[in-house]
Amino acid sequence: TDFSMSGSYFARGTFNDNAQGDLGTDVESFMDYDHELNVDVTWKIDDTTGVRAQIEMRDERWTGDENAATVDEGTYSGSPDDNIVIEKVFGYHKFANGGTLSVGLMSGGAWGTAFDDDGGDKYRVKWVQATAMGTLIGVLEKDIENGDTVDGEDNDRDTYILGLVTKAGD
């Protein structure tokens, strides 16, 4: 197997100038610092099978009080925002017929335009198949899970997507 990691880290300071009062009433201008570590993992088991993950760590504002999360008298205190989050993790397998099955938590809900876009991390089962007409894509996406009982299943919500990426004309 091959295992690789890449990622990014940033630390920044921000000065929030509230001269016009845009940040709320009775809030002075203030300054804060934050940082974030992102790690992308690829585990290639063989030429056809693997796992991908995107992990975010220590996405937080720097404060002396981790329990405070208020803007008070011109100063900002914030608590850690999800210290370690697995943003995406999914397994994939490419079959002999050229189709690829991916299962897990991956990007979904975005269509490339602002119209009815709901992009984010989604639990999905996705099939991608190359055909003579183009690439056929089928997706089952879990929107709401309300339990594993018969009554709970009646209140679940899934999205089904069928798409084709093709070329029309020259």
mmCIF file of C-alpha atoms in Angstrom:
data_model
loop_
_atom_site.group_PDB
_atom_site.id
_atom_site.type_symbol
_atom_site.label_atom_id
_atom_site.label_comp_id
_atom_site.label_asym_id
_atom_site.label_seq_id
_atom_site.Cartn_x
_atom_site.Cartn_y
_atom_site.Cartn_z
ATOM 1 C CA THR A 1 0.000 0.000 0.000
ATOM 2 C CA ASP A 2 0.959 3.640 -0.399
ATOM 3 C CA PHE A 3 0.131 6.196 2.261
ATOM 4 C CA SER A 4 0.584 9.912 1.692
ATOM 5 C CA MET A 5 -0.291 13.076 3.571
ATOM 6 C CA SER A 6 -0.291 16.691 2.556
ATOM 7 C CA GLY A 7 -1.850 19.742 4.077
ATOM 8 C CA SER A 8 -1.615 23.326 5.113
ATOM 9 C CA TYR A 9 -1.305 25.444 8.213
ATOM 10 C CA PHE A 10 -2.006 29.111 8.769
ATOM 11 C CA ALA A 11 -1.910 31.560 11.639
ATOM 12 C CA ARG A 12 -3.294 35.052 11.212
ATOM 13 C CA GLY A 13 -4.161 38.187 13.065
ATOM 14 C CA THR A 14 -7.214 40.227 12.134
ATOM 15 C CA PHE A 15 -8.113 43.781 13.072
ATOM 16 C CA ASN A 16 -11.877 44.324 12.992
ATOM 17 C CA ASP A 17 -12.529 48.029 12.532
ATOM 18 C CA ASN A 18 -16.021 48.794 13.772
ATOM 19 C CA ALA A 19 -15.935 52.524 13.140
ATOM 20 C CA GLN A 20 -19.372 52.405 11.458
ATOM 21 C CA GLY A 21 -20.914 50.098 14.079
ATOM 22 C CA ASP A 22 -21.403 47.278 11.537
ATOM 23 C CA LEU A 23 -20.406 44.505 13.961
ATOM 24 C CA GLY A 24 -23.276 45.231 16.359
ATOM 25 C CA THR A 25 -24.200 47.854 18.862
ATOM 26 C CA ASP A 26 -21.764 48.943 21.571
ATOM 27 C CA VAL A 27 -18.861 46.990 20.073
ATOM 28 C CA GLU A 28 -15.514 48.715 19.773
ATOM 29 C CA SER A 29 -12.968 47.800 17.133
ATOM 30 C CA PHE A 30 -11.022 44.716 18.157
ATOM 31 C CA MET A 31 -8.238 42.380 17.114
ATOM 32 C CA ASP A 32 -8.035 38.609 17.249
ATOM 33 C CA TYR A 33 -5.781 35.750 16.191
ATOM 34 C CA ASP A 34 -6.686 32.336 14.852
ATOM 35 C CA HIS A 35 -5.054 29.332 13.259
ATOM 36 C CA GLU A 36 -5.920 26.080 11.517
ATOM 37 C CA LEU A 37 -4.172 22.876 10.460
ATOM 38 C CA ASN A 38 -5.605 20.921 7.515
ATOM 39 C CA VAL A 39 -4.361 17.416 6.677
ATOM 40 C CA ASP A 40 -5.279 15.518 3.498
ATOM 41 C CA VAL A 41 -4.686 11.760 3.628
ATOM 42 C CA THR A 42 -4.598 9.323 0.713
ATOM 43 C CA TRP A 43 -4.250 5.616 1.414
ATOM 44 C CA LYS A 44 -3.854 3.760 -1.874
ATOM 45 C CA ILE A 45 -4.343 0.072 -1.085
ATOM 46 C CA ASP A 46 -3.730 -1.053 -4.678
ATOM 47 C CA ASP A 47 -4.274 0.346 -8.184
ATOM 48 C CA THR A 48 -8.073 0.116 -7.823
ATOM 49 C CA THR A 49 -8.873 0.609 -4.136
ATOM 50 C CA GLY A 50 -8.178 3.314 -1.595
ATOM 51 C CA VAL A 51 -9.353 5.662 1.125
ATOM 52 C CA ARG A 52 -9.249 9.453 1.190
ATOM 53 C CA ALA A 53 -9.695 11.708 4.217
ATOM 54 C CA GLN A 54 -9.614 15.400 5.007
ATOM 55 C CA ILE A 55 -8.926 16.314 8.636
ATOM 56 C CA GLU A 56 -9.056 19.743 10.269
ATOM 57 C CA MET A 57 -7.330 20.357 13.601
ATOM 58 C CA ARG A 58 -7.214 23.205 16.091
ATOM 59 C CA ASP A 59 -9.492 25.515 14.097
ATOM 60 C CA GLU A 60 -9.834 28.106 16.841
ATOM 61 C CA ARG A 61 -9.368 31.667 17.947
ATOM 62 C CA TRP A 62 -6.558 32.248 20.421
ATOM 63 C CA THR A 63 -7.866 33.302 23.808
ATOM 64 C CA GLY A 64 -6.952 33.003 27.428
ATOM 65 C CA ASP A 65 -10.435 31.806 28.345
ATOM 66 C CA GLU A 66 -11.617 28.735 26.422
ATOM 67 C CA ASN A 67 -15.082 28.936 27.998
ATOM 68 C CA ALA A 68 -15.817 32.470 26.850
ATOM 69 C CA ALA A 69 -17.477 33.159 23.508
ATOM 70 C CA THR A 70 -18.716 36.732 23.673
ATOM 71 C CA VAL A 71 -17.868 40.130 22.301
ATOM 72 C CA ASP A 72 -17.790 42.331 25.391
ATOM 73 C CA GLU A 73 -16.518 45.882 25.818
ATOM 74 C CA GLY A 74 -14.407 45.827 22.672
ATOM 75 C CA THR A 75 -12.625 42.527 23.287
ATOM 76 C CA TYR A 76 -13.288 39.147 21.738
ATOM 77 C CA SER A 77 -12.979 35.795 23.444
ATOM 78 C CA GLY A 78 -13.774 32.587 21.568
ATOM 79 C CA SER A 79 -13.826 28.911 22.391
ATOM 80 C CA PRO A 80 -12.227 26.178 20.276
ATOM 81 C CA ASP A 81 -14.232 25.288 17.183
ATOM 82 C CA ASP A 82 -14.277 21.512 16.822
ATOM 83 C CA ASN A 83 -10.674 20.808 17.779
ATOM 84 C CA ILE A 84 -10.300 17.741 15.540
ATOM 85 C CA VAL A 85 -12.849 17.187 12.785
ATOM 86 C CA ILE A 86 -12.890 14.507 10.119
ATOM 87 C CA GLU A 87 -14.402 16.631 7.356
ATOM 88 C CA LYS A 88 -14.339 13.932 4.701
ATOM 89 C CA VAL A 89 -13.512 10.224 4.679
ATOM 90 C CA PHE A 90 -14.557 7.775 1.997
ATOM 91 C CA GLY A 91 -13.420 4.558 0.412
ATOM 92 C CA TYR A 92 -13.390 3.897 -3.318
ATOM 93 C CA HIS A 93 -12.931 0.960 -5.683
ATOM 94 C CA LYS A 94 -12.578 0.959 -9.456
ATOM 95 C CA PHE A 95 -14.100 -2.150 -11.034
ATOM 96 C CA ALA A 96 -12.940 -3.979 -14.179
ATOM 97 C CA ASN A 97 -15.840 -2.467 -16.199
ATOM 98 C CA GLY A 98 -14.413 1.020 -15.566
ATOM 99 C CA GLY A 99 -16.995 2.037 -12.971
ATOM 100 C CA THR A 100 -15.898 3.526 -9.666
ATOM 101 C CA LEU A 101 -17.862 3.083 -6.423
ATOM 102 C CA SER A 102 -17.221 5.604 -3.617
ATOM 103 C CA VAL A 103 -18.859 5.298 -0.185
ATOM 104 C CA GLY A 104 -18.589 7.600 2.826
ATOM 105 C CA LEU A 105 -18.474 11.272 3.813
ATOM 106 C CA MET A 106 -17.585 13.438 0.811
ATOM 107 C CA SER A 107 -18.387 16.778 -0.809
ATOM 108 C CA GLY A 108 -21.916 17.058 -2.098
ATOM 109 C CA GLY A 109 -24.880 19.315 -2.663
ATOM 110 C CA ALA A 110 -23.112 21.839 -4.909
ATOM 111 C CA TRP A 111 -24.112 22.242 -8.551
ATOM 112 C CA GLY A 112 -21.619 24.850 -9.696
ATOM 113 C CA THR A 113 -24.086 27.742 -9.555
ATOM 114 C CA ALA A 114 -25.611 29.706 -6.687
ATOM 115 C CA PHE A 115 -29.103 28.456 -7.627
ATOM 116 C CA ASP A 116 -30.301 26.007 -4.927
ATOM 117 C CA ASP A 117 -26.700 25.289 -3.904
ATOM 118 C CA ASP A 118 -26.347 23.440 -0.603
ATOM 119 C CA GLY A 119 -22.678 22.462 -0.718
ATOM 120 C CA GLY A 120 -21.102 20.705 2.201
ATOM 121 C CA ASP A 121 -20.057 17.363 3.600
ATOM 122 C CA LYS A 122 -22.585 14.644 2.769
ATOM 123 C CA TYR A 123 -22.841 10.913 3.422
ATOM 124 C CA ARG A 124 -23.011 9.387 -0.059
ATOM 125 C CA VAL A 125 -22.900 6.256 -2.149
ATOM 126 C CA LYS A 126 -21.643 7.325 -5.583
ATOM 127 C CA TRP A 127 -21.172 5.406 -8.827
ATOM 128 C CA VAL A 128 -19.206 6.921 -11.746
ATOM 129 C CA GLN A 129 -19.209 5.030 -15.054
ATOM 130 C CA ALA A 130 -17.512 5.974 -18.321
ATOM 131 C CA THR A 131 -19.741 5.276 -21.361
ATOM 132 C CA ALA A 132 -19.581 6.007 -25.099
ATOM 133 C CA MET A 133 -21.892 9.015 -24.520
ATOM 134 C CA GLY A 134 -19.876 10.432 -21.613
ATOM 135 C CA THR A 135 -19.551 9.915 -17.868
ATOM 136 C CA LEU A 136 -22.670 8.642 -16.101
ATOM 137 C CA ILE A 137 -22.980 9.519 -12.392
ATOM 138 C CA GLY A 138 -25.422 8.076 -9.861
ATOM 139 C CA VAL A 139 -25.593 9.234 -6.231
ATOM 140 C CA LEU A 140 -27.554 8.270 -3.129
ATOM 141 C CA GLU A 141 -27.133 11.038 -0.546
ATOM 142 C CA LYS A 142 -28.352 10.861 3.067
ATOM 143 C CA ASP A 143 -30.050 14.123 4.088
ATOM 144 C CA ILE A 144 -31.794 13.208 7.349
ATOM 145 C CA GLU A 145 -31.449 10.041 9.447
ATOM 146 C CA ASN A 146 -34.046 9.631 12.194
ATOM 147 C CA GLY A 147 -33.258 6.222 13.551
ATOM 148 C CA ASP A 148 -33.240 2.570 12.646
ATOM 149 C CA THR A 149 -36.852 1.704 13.497
ATOM 150 C CA VAL A 150 -39.703 1.411 11.018
ATOM 151 C CA ASP A 151 -41.202 4.680 12.306
ATOM 152 C CA GLY A 152 -37.798 6.357 12.061
ATOM 153 C CA GLU A 153 -37.418 5.290 8.423
ATOM 154 C CA ASP A 154 -40.656 7.095 7.546
ATOM 155 C CA ASN A 155 -39.042 10.368 8.641
ATOM 156 C CA ASP A 156 -35.698 9.910 6.875
ATOM 157 C CA ARG A 157 -34.839 11.886 3.772
ATOM 158 C CA ASP A 158 -32.511 10.879 0.942
ATOM 159 C CA THR A 159 -31.547 12.568 -2.301
ATOM 160 C CA TYR A 160 -31.108 10.593 -5.509
ATOM 161 C CA ILE A 161 -29.040 12.065 -8.314
ATOM 162 C CA LEU A 162 -28.524 10.820 -11.859
ATOM 163 C CA GLY A 163 -26.271 12.842 -14.106
ATOM 164 C CA LEU A 164 -24.397 12.678 -17.390
ATOM 165 C CA VAL A 165 -21.308 14.655 -18.332
ATOM 166 C CA THR A 166 -21.187 14.676 -22.115
ATOM 167 C CA LYS A 167 -20.216 16.710 -25.136
ATOM 168 C CA ALA A 168 -22.827 18.173 -27.485
ATOM 169 C CA GLY A 169 -21.529 19.029 -30.950
ATOM 170 C CA ASP A 170 -17.977 19.894 -31.954
#
